[in-house]
Coordinates of C-alpha atoms in Angstrom, one line a residue:
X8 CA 25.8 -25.0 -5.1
X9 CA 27.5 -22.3 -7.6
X10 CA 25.0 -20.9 -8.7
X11 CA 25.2 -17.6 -7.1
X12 CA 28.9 -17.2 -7.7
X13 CA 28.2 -18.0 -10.8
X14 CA 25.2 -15.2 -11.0
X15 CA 28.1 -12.5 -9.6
X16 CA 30.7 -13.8 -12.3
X17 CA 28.3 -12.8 -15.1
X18 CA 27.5 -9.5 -13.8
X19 CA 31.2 -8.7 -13.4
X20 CA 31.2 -10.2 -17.8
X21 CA 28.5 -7.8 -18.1
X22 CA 29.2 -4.6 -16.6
X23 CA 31.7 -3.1 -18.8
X24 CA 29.2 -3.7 -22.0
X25 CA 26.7 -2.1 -19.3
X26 CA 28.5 1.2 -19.1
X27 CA 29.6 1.2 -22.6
X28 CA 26.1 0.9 -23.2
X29 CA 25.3 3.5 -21.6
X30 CA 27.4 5.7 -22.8
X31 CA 26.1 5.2 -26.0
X32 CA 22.7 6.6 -25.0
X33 CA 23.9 9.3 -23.8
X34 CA 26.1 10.1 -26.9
X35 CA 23.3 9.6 -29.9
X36 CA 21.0 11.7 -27.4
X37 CA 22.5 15.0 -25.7
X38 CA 21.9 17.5 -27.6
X39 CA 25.4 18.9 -27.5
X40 CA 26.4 15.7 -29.2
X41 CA 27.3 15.8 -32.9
X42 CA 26.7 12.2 -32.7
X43 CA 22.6 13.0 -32.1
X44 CA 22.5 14.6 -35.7
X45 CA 23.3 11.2 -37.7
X46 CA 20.4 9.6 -39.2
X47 CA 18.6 7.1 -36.8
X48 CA 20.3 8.3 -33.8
X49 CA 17.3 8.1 -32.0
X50 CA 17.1 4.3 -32.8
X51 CA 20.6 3.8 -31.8
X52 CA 20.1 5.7 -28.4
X53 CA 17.3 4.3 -27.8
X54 CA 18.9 0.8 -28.3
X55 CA 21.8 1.6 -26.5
X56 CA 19.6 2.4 -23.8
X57 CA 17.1 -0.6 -23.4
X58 CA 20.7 -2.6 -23.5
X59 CA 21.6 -0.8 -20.3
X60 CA 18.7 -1.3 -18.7
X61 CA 18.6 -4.9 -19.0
X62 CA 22.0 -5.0 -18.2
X63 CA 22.7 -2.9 -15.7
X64 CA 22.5 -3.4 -11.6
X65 CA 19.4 -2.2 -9.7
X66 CA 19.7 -1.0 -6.5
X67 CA 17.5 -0.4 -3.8
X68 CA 15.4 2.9 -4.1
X69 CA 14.6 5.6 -1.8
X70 CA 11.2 6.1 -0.6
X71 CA 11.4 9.8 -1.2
X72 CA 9.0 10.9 0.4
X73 CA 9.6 14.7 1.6
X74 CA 6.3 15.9 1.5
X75 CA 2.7 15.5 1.9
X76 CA -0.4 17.8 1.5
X77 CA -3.0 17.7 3.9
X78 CA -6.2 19.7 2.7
X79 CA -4.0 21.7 0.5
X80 CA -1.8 22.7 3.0
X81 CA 2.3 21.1 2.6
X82 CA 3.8 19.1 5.0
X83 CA 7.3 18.2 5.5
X84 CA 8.3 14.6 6.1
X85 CA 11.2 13.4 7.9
X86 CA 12.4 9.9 7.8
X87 CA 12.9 8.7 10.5
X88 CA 14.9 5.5 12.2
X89 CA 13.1 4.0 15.2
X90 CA 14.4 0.6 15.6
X91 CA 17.3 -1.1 14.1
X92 CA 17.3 -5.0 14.3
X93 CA 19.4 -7.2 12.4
X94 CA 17.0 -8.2 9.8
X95 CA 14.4 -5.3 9.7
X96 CA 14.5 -1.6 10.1
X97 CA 11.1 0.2 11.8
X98 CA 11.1 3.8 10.1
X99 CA 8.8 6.6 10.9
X100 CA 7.8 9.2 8.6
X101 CA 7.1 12.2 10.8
X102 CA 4.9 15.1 9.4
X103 CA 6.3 18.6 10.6
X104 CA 4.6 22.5 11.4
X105 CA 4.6 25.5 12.8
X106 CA 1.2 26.0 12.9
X107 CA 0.0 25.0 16.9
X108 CA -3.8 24.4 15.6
X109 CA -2.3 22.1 12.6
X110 CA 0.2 20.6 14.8
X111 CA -2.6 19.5 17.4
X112 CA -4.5 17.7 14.4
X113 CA -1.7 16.0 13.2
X114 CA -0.7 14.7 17.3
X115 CA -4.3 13.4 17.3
X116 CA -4.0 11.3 14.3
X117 CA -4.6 7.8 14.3
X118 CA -1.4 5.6 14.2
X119 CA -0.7 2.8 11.7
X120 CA 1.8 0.4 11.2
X121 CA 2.4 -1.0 8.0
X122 CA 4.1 -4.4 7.9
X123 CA 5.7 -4.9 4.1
X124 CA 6.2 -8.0 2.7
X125 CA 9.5 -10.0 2.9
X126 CA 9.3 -11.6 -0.4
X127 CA 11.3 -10.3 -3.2
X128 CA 10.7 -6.4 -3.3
X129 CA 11.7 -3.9 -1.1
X130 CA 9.4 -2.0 1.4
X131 CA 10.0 0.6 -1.0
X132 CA 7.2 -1.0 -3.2
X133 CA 4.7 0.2 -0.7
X134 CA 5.5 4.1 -1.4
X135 CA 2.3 4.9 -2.5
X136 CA 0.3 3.1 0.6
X137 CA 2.7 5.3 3.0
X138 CA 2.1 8.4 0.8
X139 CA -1.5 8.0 0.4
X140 CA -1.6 7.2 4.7
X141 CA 0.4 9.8 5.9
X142 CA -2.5 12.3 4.6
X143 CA -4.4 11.3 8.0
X144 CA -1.9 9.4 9.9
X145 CA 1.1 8.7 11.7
X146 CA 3.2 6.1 9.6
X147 CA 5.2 3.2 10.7
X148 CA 6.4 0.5 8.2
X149 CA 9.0 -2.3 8.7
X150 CA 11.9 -1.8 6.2
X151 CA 13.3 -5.4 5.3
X152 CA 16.9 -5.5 4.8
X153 CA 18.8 -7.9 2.4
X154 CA 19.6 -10.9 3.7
X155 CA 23.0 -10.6 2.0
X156 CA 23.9 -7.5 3.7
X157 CA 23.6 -9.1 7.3
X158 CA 26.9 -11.0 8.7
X159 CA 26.4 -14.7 9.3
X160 CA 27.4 -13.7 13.0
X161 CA 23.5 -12.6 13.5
X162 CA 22.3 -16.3 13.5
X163 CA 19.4 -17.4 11.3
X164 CA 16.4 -15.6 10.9
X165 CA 13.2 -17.7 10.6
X166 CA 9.4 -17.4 10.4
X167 CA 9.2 -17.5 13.8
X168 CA 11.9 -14.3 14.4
X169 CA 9.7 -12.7 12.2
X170 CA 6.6 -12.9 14.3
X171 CA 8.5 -11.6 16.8
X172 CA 9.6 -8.3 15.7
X173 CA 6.5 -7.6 15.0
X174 CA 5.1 -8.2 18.3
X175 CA 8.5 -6.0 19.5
X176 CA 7.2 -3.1 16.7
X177 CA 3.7 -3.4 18.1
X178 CA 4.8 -3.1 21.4
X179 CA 7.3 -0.2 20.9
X180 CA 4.4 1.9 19.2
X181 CA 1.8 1.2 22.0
X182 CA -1.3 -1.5 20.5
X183 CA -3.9 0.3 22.5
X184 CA -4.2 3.6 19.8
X185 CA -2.3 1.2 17.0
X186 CA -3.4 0.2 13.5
X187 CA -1.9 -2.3 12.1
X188 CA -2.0 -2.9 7.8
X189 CA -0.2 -6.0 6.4
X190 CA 0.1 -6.2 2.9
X191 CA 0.5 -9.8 1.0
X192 CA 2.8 -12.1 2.9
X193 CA 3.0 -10.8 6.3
X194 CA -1.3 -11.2 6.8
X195 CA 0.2 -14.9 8.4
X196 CA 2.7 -13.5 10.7
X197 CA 1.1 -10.0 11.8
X198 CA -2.1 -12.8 12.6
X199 CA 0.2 -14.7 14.9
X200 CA 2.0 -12.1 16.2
X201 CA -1.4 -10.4 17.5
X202 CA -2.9 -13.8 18.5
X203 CA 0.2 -14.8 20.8
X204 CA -0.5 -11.4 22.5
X205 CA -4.5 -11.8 23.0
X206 CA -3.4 -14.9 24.6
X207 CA -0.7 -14.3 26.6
X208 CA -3.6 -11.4 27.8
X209 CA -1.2 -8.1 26.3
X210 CA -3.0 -5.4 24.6
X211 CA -3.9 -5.9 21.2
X212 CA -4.1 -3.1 18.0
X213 CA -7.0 -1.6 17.6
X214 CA -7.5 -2.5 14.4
X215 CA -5.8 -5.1 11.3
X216 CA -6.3 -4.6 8.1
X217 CA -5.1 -7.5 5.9
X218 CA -4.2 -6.8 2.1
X219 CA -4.2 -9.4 -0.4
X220 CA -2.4 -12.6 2.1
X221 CA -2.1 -16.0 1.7
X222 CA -4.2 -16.7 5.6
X223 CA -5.2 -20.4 3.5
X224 CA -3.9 -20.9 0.2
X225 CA -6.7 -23.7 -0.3
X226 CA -8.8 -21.0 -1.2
X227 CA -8.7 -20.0 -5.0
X228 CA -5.5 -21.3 -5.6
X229 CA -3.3 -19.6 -8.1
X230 CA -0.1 -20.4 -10.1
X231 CA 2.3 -19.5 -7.4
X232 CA 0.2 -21.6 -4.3
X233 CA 0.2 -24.3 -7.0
X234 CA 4.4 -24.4 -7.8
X235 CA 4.7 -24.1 -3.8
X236 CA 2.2 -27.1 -3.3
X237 CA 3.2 -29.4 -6.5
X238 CA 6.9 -29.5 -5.4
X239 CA 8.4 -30.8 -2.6
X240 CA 10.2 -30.0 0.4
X241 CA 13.3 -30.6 -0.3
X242 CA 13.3 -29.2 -3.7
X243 CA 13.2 -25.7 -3.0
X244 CA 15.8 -26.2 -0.1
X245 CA 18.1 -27.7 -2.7
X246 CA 17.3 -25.7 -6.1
X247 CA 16.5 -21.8 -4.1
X248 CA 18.4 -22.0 -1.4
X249 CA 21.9 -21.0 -2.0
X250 CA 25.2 -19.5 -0.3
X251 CA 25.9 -16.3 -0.2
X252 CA 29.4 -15.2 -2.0
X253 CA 32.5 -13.7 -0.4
X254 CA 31.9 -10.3 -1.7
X255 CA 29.1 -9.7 0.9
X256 CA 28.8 -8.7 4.2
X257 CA 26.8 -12.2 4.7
X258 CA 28.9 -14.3 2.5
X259 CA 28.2 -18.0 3.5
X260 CA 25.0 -17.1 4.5
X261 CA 22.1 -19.6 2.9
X262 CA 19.4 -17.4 1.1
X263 CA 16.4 -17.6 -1.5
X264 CA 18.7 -15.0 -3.9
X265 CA 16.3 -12.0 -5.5
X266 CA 17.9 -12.8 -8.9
X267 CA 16.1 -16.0 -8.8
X268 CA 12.8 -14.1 -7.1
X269 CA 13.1 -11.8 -10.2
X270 CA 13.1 -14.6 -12.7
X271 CA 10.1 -15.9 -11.3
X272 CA 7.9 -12.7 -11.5
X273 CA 9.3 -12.0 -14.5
X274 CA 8.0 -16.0 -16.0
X275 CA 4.4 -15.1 -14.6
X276 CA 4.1 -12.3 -17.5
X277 CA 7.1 -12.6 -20.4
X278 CA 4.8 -11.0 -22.9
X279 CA 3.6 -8.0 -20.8
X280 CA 7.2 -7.2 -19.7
X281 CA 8.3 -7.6 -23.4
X282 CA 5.5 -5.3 -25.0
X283 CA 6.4 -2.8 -22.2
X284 CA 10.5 -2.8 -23.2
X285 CA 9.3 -3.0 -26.7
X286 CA 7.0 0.0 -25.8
X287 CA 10.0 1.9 -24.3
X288 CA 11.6 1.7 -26.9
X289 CA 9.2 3.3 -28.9
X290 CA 8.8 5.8 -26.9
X291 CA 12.7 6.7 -26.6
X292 CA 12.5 6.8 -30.4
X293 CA 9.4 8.9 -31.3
X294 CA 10.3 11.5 -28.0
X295 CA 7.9 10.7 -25.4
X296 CA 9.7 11.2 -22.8
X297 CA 6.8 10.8 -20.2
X298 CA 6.0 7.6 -21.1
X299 CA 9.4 6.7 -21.3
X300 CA 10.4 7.8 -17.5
X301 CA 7.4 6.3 -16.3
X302 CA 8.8 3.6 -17.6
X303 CA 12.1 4.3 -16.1
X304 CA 10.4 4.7 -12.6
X305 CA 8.6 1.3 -12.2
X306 CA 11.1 -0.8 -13.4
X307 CA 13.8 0.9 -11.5
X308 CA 11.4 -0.2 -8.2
X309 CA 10.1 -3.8 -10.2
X310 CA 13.8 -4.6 -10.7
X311 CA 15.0 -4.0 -7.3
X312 CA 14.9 -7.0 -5.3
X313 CA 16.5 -8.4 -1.9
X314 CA 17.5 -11.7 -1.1
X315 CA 15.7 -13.7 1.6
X316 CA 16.7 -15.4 4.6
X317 CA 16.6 -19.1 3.7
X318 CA 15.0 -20.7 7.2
X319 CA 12.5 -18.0 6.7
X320 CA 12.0 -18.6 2.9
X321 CA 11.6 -22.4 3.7
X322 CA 9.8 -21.4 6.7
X323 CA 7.1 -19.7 4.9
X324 CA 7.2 -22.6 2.1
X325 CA 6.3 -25.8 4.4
X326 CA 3.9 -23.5 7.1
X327 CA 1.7 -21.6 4.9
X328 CA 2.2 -22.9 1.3
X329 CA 2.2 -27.1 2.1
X330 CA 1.1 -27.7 5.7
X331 CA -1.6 -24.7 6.1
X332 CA -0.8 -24.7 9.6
X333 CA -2.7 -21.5 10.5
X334 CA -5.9 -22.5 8.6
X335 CA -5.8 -25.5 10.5
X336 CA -5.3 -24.6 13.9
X337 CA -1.9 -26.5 14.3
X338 CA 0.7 -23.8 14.0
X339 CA 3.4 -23.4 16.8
X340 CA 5.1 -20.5 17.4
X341 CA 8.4 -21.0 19.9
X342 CA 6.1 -23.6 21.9
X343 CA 2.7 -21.7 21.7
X344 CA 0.0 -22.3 20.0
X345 CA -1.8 -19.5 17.5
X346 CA -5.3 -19.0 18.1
X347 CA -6.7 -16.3 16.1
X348 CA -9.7 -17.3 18.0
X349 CA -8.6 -15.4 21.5
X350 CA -8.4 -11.9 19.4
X351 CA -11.3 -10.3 20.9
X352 CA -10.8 -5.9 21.8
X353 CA -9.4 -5.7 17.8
X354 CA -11.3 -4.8 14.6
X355 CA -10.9 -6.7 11.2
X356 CA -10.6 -5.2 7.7
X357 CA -9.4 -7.7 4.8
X358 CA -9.2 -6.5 1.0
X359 CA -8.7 -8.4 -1.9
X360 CA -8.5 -7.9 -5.4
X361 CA -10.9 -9.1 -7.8
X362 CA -8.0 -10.2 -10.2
X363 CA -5.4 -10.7 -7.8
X364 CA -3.1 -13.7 -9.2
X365 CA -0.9 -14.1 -6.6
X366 CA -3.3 -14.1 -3.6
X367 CA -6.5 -15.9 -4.9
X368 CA -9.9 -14.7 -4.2
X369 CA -11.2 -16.2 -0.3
X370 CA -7.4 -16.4 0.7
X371 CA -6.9 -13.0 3.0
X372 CA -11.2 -13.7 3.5
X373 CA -10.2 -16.7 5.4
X374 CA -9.0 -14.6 8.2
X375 CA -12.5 -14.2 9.3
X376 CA -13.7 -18.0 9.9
X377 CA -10.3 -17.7 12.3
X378 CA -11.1 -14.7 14.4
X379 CA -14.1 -16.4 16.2
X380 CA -13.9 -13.7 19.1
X381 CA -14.0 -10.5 16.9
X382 CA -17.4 -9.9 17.4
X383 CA -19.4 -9.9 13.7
X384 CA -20.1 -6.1 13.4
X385 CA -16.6 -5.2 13.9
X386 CA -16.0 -8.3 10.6
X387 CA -15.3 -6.3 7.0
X388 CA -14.4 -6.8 4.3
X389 CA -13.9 -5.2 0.5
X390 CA -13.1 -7.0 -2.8
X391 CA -11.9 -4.7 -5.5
X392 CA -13.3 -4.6 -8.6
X393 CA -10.8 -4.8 -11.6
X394 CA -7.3 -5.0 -8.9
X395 CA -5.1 -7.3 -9.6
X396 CA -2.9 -7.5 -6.6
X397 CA -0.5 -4.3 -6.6
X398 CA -3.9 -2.4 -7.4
X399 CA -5.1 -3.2 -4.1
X400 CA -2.5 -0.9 -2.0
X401 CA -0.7 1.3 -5.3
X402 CA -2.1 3.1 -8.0
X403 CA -5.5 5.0 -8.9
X404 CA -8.1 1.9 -7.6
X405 CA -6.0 2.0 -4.4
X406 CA -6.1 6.4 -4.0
X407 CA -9.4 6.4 -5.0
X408 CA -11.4 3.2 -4.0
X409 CA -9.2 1.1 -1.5
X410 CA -7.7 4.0 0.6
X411 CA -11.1 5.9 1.7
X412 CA -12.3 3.0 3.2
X413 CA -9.6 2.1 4.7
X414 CA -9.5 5.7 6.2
X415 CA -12.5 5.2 7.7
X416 CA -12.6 1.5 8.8
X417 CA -9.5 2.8 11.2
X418 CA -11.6 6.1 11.7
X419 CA -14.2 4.6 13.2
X420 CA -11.7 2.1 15.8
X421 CA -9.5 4.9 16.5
X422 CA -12.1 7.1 19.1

């Protein structure tokens, strides 16, 4: 019941060590320190360091994304707001120029929205997808916010409010020249969200493409399907679910707290996080500064995390991870049935990683056996070879073997 108070209580303990920390780098390592001529100052600053970044808060990042080059021409980007709901920002990242040929090209680009996960991470974890997109697109993505942050006077937020912003986002955009890219968890509720609309007879996107999602979770599954499917119910209500604190806009609020998200990704890999601190380290000591702010960079975006909603979390838990309600035909939506079946005017794209451990191998494939009315020549798919599951929309494999067919897969839907 206290455990999050008791969470804020130690990072209050903590933060003056933090800052003293801190300090510390920074006085065994400026150069204009006498303190950085002792012997082993590099260990100590470097110690003094990796004490502050263990220790210290992380908030959420900024996508940062000013610019893009387009056949080796620059591009500014403006971010932009385009709807504001209680639990989920739609941002646009609008490419800008002078140039009337270059403008034309860029207002004839395909759009594409891309709906980030709501599970742990900000939407800022998808920087690279957006980056890598905005090259031959115009870019949509829903920004999450943290559950914490929103006043208990907005009402609950569940699985099903969640479906419908989507719809809302589609809508907004237009779904007859709209693209729509779901990455990991929201493959279930962009599905639902797009089969609701075949069936109530609205326009559909032209095209999904569905990234590394849990659409049946009785496929391949891994060590996180298996925690979600050996425990019960009520367990995660009563052990993850917890109150808010006063000192947030949302106190009282009931969410599945990021600190506890954290703790979990970090128990998946203990020994690869602690070679890479161990590696930092190193690196802080011997001068490699490169490595080191690499270092900096992803943990500084890895660390970041939001709370979630707890109707939604539980939601999520008993729907997709217990019951496998889509899979099965029996999932209800506000009253209405899902039928992936009724889809019919939209292509299909899913992607999975070879090594994916989250989202198992057959998972996101699964989407296929549901989408009975997509006809079979507008069915793809691509497995990765060598992705684990951030491979699959970040990094080299996803610039270089994920993102040109996904380029063209939308290419070829968007005429």
């Amino acid at each position: 019941m206290f455990l999050y108070q008791l969470h804020e209580l130690g990072r209050a303990w903590m933060a003056p060590m933090t800052y003293w920390a801190d300090a510390g780098s920074k006085m065994f390592s400026a150069s204009g320190s006498w303190l950085s001529t002792l012997p082993g100052a590099s260990r100590v600053a470097a110690g003094y360091e990796l004490l502050y970044r263990v220790g210290k808060d992380y908030e959420k990042p900024e996508f940062g994304i000013h610019n893009v080059e387009i056949d080796g021409v620059p591009y500014p980007v403006v971010e932009r707001e385009v709807i504001v709901k209680p639990f989920c920002r739609l941002l646009r990242f609008k490419r800008y120029t002078d140039d009337a040929g270059n403008l034309t090209e860029l207002k004839d680009d395909p759009s594409v929205l891309v709906v980030a996960p709501l599970s742990g991470h900000h939407s800022t974890l998808l920087r690279d997808t957006v980056k890598t997109l905005l090259r031959d697109h115009k870019v949509y993505i829903t920004d999450w916010v943290d559950a914490r942050m929103v006043p208990q006077s907005e009402g609950p937020f569940h699985l099903d409010d969640y479906v419908a912003y989507i719809q809302e986002f589609i809508r907004h955009i237009g779904a007859d020249k709209l693209h729509v890219i779901s990455v990991c968890q929201p493959t279930v509720p962009v599905l639902a969200a797009v089969s609701l609309m075949a069936s109530r007879g609205e326009a559909t996107p032209r095209s999904l493409v569905m990234m590394g999602g849990p659409i049946d979770t009785r496929e391949s599954p891994t060590q996180v399907n298996d925690l979600a499917a050996q425990k019960p119910y009520w367990w995660f209500e009563s052990h993850l679910v917890h109150p808010v604190p006063s000192n947030y806009p949302g106190a009282g609020r009931r969410v599945y707290p990021g600190f506890l998200q954290h703790s979990g990704f970090v128990a998946m890999n203990p020994e690869r996080h602690f070679e890479s601190h161990w590696d930092f380290y190193q690196n802080l000591v011997k001068g490699d500064l490169d490595d080191a702010d690499a270092h900096r960079r992803f943990y500084d975006e890895y660390n970041a995390v939001l709370d979630m909603p707890g109707e939604y979390y539980l939601d999520t838990i008993r729907i997709v991870f217990q019951e496998h309600l889509l899979p099965r035909g029996l999932w209800d939506v506000r009253g209405e049935r899902v039928k992936p079946g009724d889809i019919k005017g939209t292509a299909l794209l899913t992607i999975e990683g070879e090594l994916d451990d989250i989202s198992g191998q057959g998972q996101t494939r699964a989407a296929h056996k549901l989408c009975t009315g997509i006809p079979e020549k507008d069915q793809h798919h691509l497995t990765v070879q060598g992705a684990g599951h951030y491979g699959i929309f970040s990094g080299r494999r996803w610039r270089t073997q994920v993102y040109p067919k996904v380029r063209d897969f939308i290419a070829q839907y968007a005429k």
